[in-house]
Amino acid sequence: MSALLIRGALRLVCMDAARRELPDAWLLIEDGVVAAIGQGPAPAAARTLDASGCVVTPALVNTHHHLFQTLTRAVPAAQHATLFGWLRALYPIWGRMRPEDVTLAAAVGLAELALSGCGTCADHHYLFPDGVRLEDVIEAAGMIGLRLHAARGAMSLGESAGGLPPDALVERERDILKDFERVVAAFHDPAPGAMTRVALAPCSPFSVSEGLMRDAAILAREKGVRLHTHLAENAQDVAFSLERFGLRPGPWAESLGWTGEDVWHAHCVRLDADEIALFARTGTAVAHCPCSNCRLGAGIAPVRAMLAAGVTVGLGVDGSASNDAGALLAEARQAMLLQRAAGGPDALSARAALEMATLGGARALGRAAELGALAPGMRADVAVWDMSGLECAGAWDPTAALALCPPRRVRDLIVEGREVVRDGRLTRVDERALSERAAAAARRLAQG
Ligand SMILES: [Zn+2]
């Protein structure tokens, strides 16, 4: 791969140990890796990208998504429900999805993320009707060019067994465990710079058994992959845990082996002080999904307290049926605004929000040694933001402006040294054709 030079950046936000922000900066990419960073006159390179008027940051990292949901945005029956009612309205629709619908939905979700500056996506896929497999999502990541952490989800506890999903949508636990082993063997790449990694991810306390949670944790450690699930999303979720297990979500997770540096939990809106201390002590990370929490009325996650305690917090857009957008930079802004609504104007700075969207996410996914920061030796996952447009015009501090008055799209996105977005357009797929195919598929799903 020939060298690529990004030069003349208004500001290069490194997110390195010193949190350097370099004016008039350049960044040289060779073989998918950041080769050098500097200011002023730049070295020669085969290809150059002029970043005048642009802020350059690490590509953002999304730590929680359900890409398949992209075909079920703004569904009327699910517009005003809380989590459990929302799920009950959507399960039957999701049950009609075919493998090609899942790939299409994932491609749309990943395209949207790419255009919002996101280079890595963790997708929690727990829906396997009619021949759907994890590779239906993995295929889409290859189409768009993003890095994927494919979390193989699972639901095993149907309505008749006291769970939430309809019996028709759950799998047998022995089949789930078998597929966990299959997808790790087939798709998990532990090497540096990996474009695909796999995690094990039973869906939630109310859709799988404790036995499956325990077995998943044992298997994940045997295989060296990470663990992911939903935890303490809202008050009902906590009540379910107390009633069924006699434990709050944090101690329940701990009792099953679901705490540690290889675990990240989505939401954690209702963690109490002891649970925050537990997460900090054990290195358990959180995927904070502020727009989804607002959309479903789950509440405001205690992010400020988590960060103060030393908990790793990344950002997630969550599934597009509960957001219903899927733009990660917008999520950073929402995270900042929510903490301020709850804790005052100094509760979370724009820079802290950007840090969660980059470094925090990389840490949550176990990739901090190679993603989430720009320094020699890091993977070349880079977002170039044009700050000369109307939406940022008049901004005094271009770094803070990314969260306070964000540009609507990234100008260029580079993942592993390859251009995924150039001049605000996807390089590998036609955006309009993709949207039209998604609209047609959604119409078909709506017809039943
Ligand atoms: Zn979720």
PDB file of N, CA and C and ligand atoms in Angstrom, residues 64-66 69 83 86 124 126 203 228 230 233 266-267 289 292 318-319 322, ligand 1:
ATOM      1  N   HIS A  64     -21.555  -0.226  20.765  1.00  0.00           N
ATOM      2  CA  HIS A  64     -22.808  -0.995  20.903  1.00  0.00           C
ATOM      3  C   HIS A  64     -23.784  -0.635  19.792  1.00  0.00           C
ATOM      4  N   HIS A  65     -24.184  -1.651  19.054  1.00  0.00           N
ATOM      5  CA  HIS A  65     -25.130  -1.460  17.960  1.00  0.00           C
ATOM      6  C   HIS A  65     -25.908  -2.759  17.800  1.00  0.00           C
ATOM      7  N   HIS A  66     -27.062  -2.677  17.136  1.00  0.00           N
ATOM      8  CA  HIS A  66     -27.747  -3.868  16.627  1.00  0.00           C
ATOM      9  C   HIS A  66     -28.068  -3.508  15.184  1.00  0.00           C
ATOM     10  N   GLN A  69     -31.370  -3.829  13.157  1.00  0.00           N
ATOM     11  CA  GLN A  69     -32.551  -3.006  13.446  1.00  0.00           C
ATOM     12  C   GLN A  69     -32.714  -1.822  12.496  1.00  0.00           C
ATOM     13  N   LEU A  83     -38.603  -0.057  27.267  1.00  0.00           N
ATOM     14  CA  LEU A  83     -37.829  -1.175  26.722  1.00  0.00           C
ATOM     15  C   LEU A  83     -38.641  -2.450  26.474  1.00  0.00           C
ATOM     16  N   TRP A  86     -41.414  -2.017  23.898  1.00  0.00           N
ATOM     17  CA  TRP A  86     -40.755  -1.745  22.617  1.00  0.00           C
ATOM     18  C   TRP A  86     -40.282  -3.065  21.998  1.00  0.00           C
ATOM     19  N   HIS A 124     -23.925  -6.036  18.245  1.00  0.00           N
ATOM     20  CA  HIS A 124     -24.486  -7.082  19.103  1.00  0.00           C
ATOM     21  C   HIS A 124     -25.644  -7.712  18.336  1.00  0.00           C
ATOM     22  N   TYR A 126     -28.249 -10.602  17.973  1.00  0.00           N
ATOM     23  CA  TYR A 126     -28.853 -11.680  18.773  1.00  0.00           C
ATOM     24  C   TYR A 126     -30.082 -12.288  18.092  1.00  0.00           C
ATOM     25  N   CYS A 203     -27.974 -12.096  25.112  1.00  0.00           N
ATOM     26  CA  CYS A 203     -28.603 -10.788  24.900  1.00  0.00           C
ATOM     27  C   CYS A 203     -28.813  -9.955  26.158  1.00  0.00           C
ATOM     28  N   HIS A 228     -19.917  -9.551  26.115  1.00  0.00           N
ATOM     29  CA  HIS A 228     -20.733  -8.340  26.027  1.00  0.00           C
ATOM     30  C   HIS A 228     -22.203  -8.680  26.268  1.00  0.00           C
ATOM     31  N   HIS A 230     -26.311  -6.627  27.656  1.00  0.00           N
ATOM     32  CA  HIS A 230     -27.029  -5.454  28.165  1.00  0.00           C
ATOM     33  C   HIS A 230     -27.133  -5.578  29.677  1.00  0.00           C
ATOM     34  N   GLU A 233     -30.354  -1.478  32.257  1.00  0.00           N
ATOM     35  CA  GLU A 233     -30.736  -0.437  31.303  1.00  0.00           C
ATOM     36  C   GLU A 233     -31.753   0.536  31.883  1.00  0.00           C
ATOM     37  N   ALA A 266     -23.497  -2.953  27.963  1.00  0.00           N
ATOM     38  CA  ALA A 266     -24.200  -1.817  27.381  1.00  0.00           C
ATOM     39  C   ALA A 266     -25.150  -1.186  28.398  1.00  0.00           C
ATOM     40  N   HIS A 267     -25.256   0.121  28.335  1.00  0.00           N
ATOM     41  CA  HIS A 267     -26.208   0.962  29.076  1.00  0.00           C
ATOM     42  C   HIS A 267     -25.767   1.272  30.507  1.00  0.00           C
ATOM     43  N   CYS A 289     -24.969   4.665  25.854  1.00  0.00           N
ATOM     44  CA  CYS A 289     -25.777   4.917  24.655  1.00  0.00           C
ATOM     45  C   CYS A 289     -26.790   6.025  24.939  1.00  0.00           C
ATOM     46  N   SER A 292     -30.223   6.456  22.765  1.00  0.00           N
ATOM     47  CA  SER A 292     -31.150   5.357  23.011  1.00  0.00           C
ATOM     48  C   SER A 292     -31.777   5.487  24.406  1.00  0.00           C
ATOM     49  N   ASP A 318     -26.339   2.289  19.868  1.00  0.00           N
ATOM     50  CA  ASP A 318     -27.376   1.286  20.096  1.00  0.00           C
ATOM     51  C   ASP A 318     -28.104   1.030  18.765  1.00  0.00           C
ATOM     52  N   GLY A 319     -29.028   0.103  18.781  1.00  0.00           N
ATOM     53  CA  GLY A 319     -29.710  -0.262  17.541  1.00  0.00           C
ATOM     54  C   GLY A 319     -30.518   0.888  16.979  1.00  0.00           C
ATOM     55  N   SER A 322     -33.990   1.996  18.280  1.00  0.00           N
ATOM     56  CA  SER A 322     -34.159   2.710  19.568  1.00  0.00           C
ATOM     57  C   SER A 322     -33.330   3.969  19.621  1.00  0.00           C
TER      58      SER A 322
HETATM   59 ZN    ZN B   1     -28.708  -2.607  22.768  1.00  0.00          ZN
END
